[in-house]
Every structure is written in C-alpha cells, then in structure tokens.
XYZ file of C-alpha atoms in Angstrom:
156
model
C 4.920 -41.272 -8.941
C 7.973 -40.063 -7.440
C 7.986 -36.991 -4.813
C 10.520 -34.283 -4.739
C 12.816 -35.111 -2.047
C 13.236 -31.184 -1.410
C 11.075 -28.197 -1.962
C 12.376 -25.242 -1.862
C 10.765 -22.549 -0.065
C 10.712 -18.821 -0.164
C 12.149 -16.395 2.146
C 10.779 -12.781 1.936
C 13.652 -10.395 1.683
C 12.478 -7.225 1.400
C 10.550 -5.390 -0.628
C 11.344 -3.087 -3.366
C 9.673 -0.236 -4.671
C 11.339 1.304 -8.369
C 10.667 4.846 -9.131
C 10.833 5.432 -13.062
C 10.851 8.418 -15.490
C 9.094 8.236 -18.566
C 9.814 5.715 -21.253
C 11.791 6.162 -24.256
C 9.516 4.413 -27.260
C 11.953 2.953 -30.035
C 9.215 1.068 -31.909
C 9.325 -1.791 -33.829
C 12.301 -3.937 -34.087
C 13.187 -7.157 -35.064
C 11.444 -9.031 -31.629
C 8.799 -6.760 -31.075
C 8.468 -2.865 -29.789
C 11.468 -1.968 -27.728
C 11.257 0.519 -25.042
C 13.673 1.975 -22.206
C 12.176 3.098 -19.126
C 14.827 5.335 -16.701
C 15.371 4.269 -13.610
C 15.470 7.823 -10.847
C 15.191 6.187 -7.610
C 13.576 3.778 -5.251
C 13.888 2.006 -2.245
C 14.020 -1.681 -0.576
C 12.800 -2.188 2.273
C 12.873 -5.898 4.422
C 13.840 -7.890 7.157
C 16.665 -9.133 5.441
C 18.054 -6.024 3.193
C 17.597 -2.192 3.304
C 19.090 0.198 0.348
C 18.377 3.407 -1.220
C 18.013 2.769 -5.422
C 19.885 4.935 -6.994
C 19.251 7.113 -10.361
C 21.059 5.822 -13.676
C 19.784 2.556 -14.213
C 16.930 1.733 -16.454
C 14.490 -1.613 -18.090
C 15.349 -2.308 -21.714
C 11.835 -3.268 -22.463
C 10.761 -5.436 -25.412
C 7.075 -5.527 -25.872
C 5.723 -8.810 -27.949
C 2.643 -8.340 -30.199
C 0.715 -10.507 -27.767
C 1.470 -7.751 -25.105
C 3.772 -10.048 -23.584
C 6.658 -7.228 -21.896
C 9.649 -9.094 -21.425
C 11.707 -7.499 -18.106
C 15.536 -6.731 -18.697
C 16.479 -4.107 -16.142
C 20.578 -3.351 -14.309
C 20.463 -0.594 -11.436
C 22.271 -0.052 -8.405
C 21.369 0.492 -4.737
C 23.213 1.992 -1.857
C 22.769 0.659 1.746
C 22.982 3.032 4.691
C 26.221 2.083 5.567
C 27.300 3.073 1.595
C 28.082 -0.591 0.457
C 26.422 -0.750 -2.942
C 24.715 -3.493 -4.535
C 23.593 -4.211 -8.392
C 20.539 -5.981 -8.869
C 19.847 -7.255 -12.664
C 16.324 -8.485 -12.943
C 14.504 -10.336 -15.845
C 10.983 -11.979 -16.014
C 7.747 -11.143 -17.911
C 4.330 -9.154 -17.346
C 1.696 -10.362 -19.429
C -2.354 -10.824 -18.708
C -5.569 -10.197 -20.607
C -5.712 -7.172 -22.859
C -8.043 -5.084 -21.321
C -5.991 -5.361 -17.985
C -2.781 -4.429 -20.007
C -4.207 -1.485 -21.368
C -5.453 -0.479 -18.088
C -1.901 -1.405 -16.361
C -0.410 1.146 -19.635
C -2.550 3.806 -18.784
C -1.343 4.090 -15.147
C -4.258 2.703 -13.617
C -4.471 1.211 -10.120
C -4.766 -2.909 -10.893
C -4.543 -5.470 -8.488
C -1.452 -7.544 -8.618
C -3.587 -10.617 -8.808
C -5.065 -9.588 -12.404
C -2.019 -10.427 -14.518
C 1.659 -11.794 -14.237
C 4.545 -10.317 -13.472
C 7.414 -12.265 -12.134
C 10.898 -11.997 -11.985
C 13.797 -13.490 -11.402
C 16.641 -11.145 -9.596
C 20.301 -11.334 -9.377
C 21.911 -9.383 -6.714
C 25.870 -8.649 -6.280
C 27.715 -6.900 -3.424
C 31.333 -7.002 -1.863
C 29.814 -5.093 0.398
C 30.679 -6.176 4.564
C 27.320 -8.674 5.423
C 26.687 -8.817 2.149
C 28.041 -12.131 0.462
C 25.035 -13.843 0.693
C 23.596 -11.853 -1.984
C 25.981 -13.078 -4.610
C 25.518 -16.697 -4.499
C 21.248 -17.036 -4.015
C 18.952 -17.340 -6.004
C 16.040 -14.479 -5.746
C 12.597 -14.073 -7.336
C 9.598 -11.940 -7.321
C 6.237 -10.904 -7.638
C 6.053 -7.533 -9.248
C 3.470 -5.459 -9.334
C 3.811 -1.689 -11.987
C 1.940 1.565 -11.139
C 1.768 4.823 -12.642
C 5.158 5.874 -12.565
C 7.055 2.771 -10.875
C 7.267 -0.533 -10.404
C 6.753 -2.833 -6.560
C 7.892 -6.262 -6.323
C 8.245 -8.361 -3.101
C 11.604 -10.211 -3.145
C 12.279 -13.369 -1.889
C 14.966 -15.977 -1.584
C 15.021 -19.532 -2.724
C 16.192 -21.837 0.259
C-alpha cells in the first residue's frame, strides 16, 4: 500500500460568526425545498484575519427530502483598515432527524451531533491580503438560533 507523500494540514484562520435574519421559505422546487436566509452582519475573528461582515449577503438554501441542507452562501466583509473581502461558501449540514429538528427549532446542539462542513472561497485586492485569493479554506460550521459559527482554516 502506497502512503501519501504529503498531507496536508490545517491552519486555523479565524473564526467566523454569521448573524442572519429570518428565512424566506420558497417551497418545493425541482431539487428539493429552497430557502434564502439574509445575511445582517457578523464578524471574523483569528490570528490570521479580522473583518466586520457586512449586511446584504444571504445562503440560497436547498433543503433535500432526507434533510440534507445543501450551503450556497456570497457576502462581504470589511477589515478595519476598509479593504473588503467576499467570501462564497458551499458545503452541507445533515445528521439524524431528531437532531435536525432540534437544530430548526433554534435549539442549542453540540457541533459534534451532526455535519456541517464547508468549503470557503475568499477574494481580496485588499493590501496583505493576496493570500486569500489563491488558498484553499474549509470549515466546521456550527448554526444557532439566529446565525451560523464556523472555525476557518487553511489547507497547507
């Protein structure tokens, strides 16, 4: 059996914390219930990047009739020195049902009682910022009440 001749590792970047309005419920469509969840706000926080999300963005949310809710958000973030940055992230949240339906109702449940990862692309011409556009980024998300955590990290 051959062995990888690199692994990558993880770096921790920062981590994010995604304020949302309420969702917009579409219903059934061809793939499964679509939904739109508002983006209002946020922040990321990290060794490696600091920015303030701002309000406009939003997850266009398809919901498969397993429960499966596969991630399509675009927002932007402003860092303190007012370079901005888009972040696109997709990925999927799924687990058993009763932990779903407990997740839905806004309940507190531990991170470690379903999946939720994503993958994140990042872009900014901003000064110190290039590194952003040409890494690779994932993370392990986490959704409460009326937002959504996830600890980023980059692929070395």
């Amino acid at each position: 059996m051959q062995h990888p001749e690199h692994v990558p590792q993880l770096e921790f970047v920062a981590h994010v914390e995604v304020e949302l309005a309420s969702p917009m419920e579409f219903g059934e469509v061809l793939t499964g219930t679509r939904r739109v969840i508002p983006i209002i706000g946020g922040s990321i926080i990290g060794p490696l990047l600091n920015a303030e999300i701002l309000d406009g963005g939003a997850d266009w949310q398809i919901v498969a009739e397993d429960g499966t809710a596969i991630i399509d958000t675009r927002y932007t973030a402003r860092t303190d020195d007012g370079s901005y940055i888009y972040l696109a992230t997709s990925g999927y949240r799924h687990g058993p049902a009763d932990v779903l339906a407990r997740v839905a109702a806004g309940e507190a449940v531990g991170r470690d009682e379903y999946y939720f990862r994503l993958i994140v692309q990042l872009e900014s011409g901003g000064p110190g910022l290039e590194w952003l556009n040409n890494t690779v980024f994932v993370a392990s998300a986490g959704r409460n009440a009326m937002s959504v955590v996830y600890d980023l990290f980059a692929v070395r």
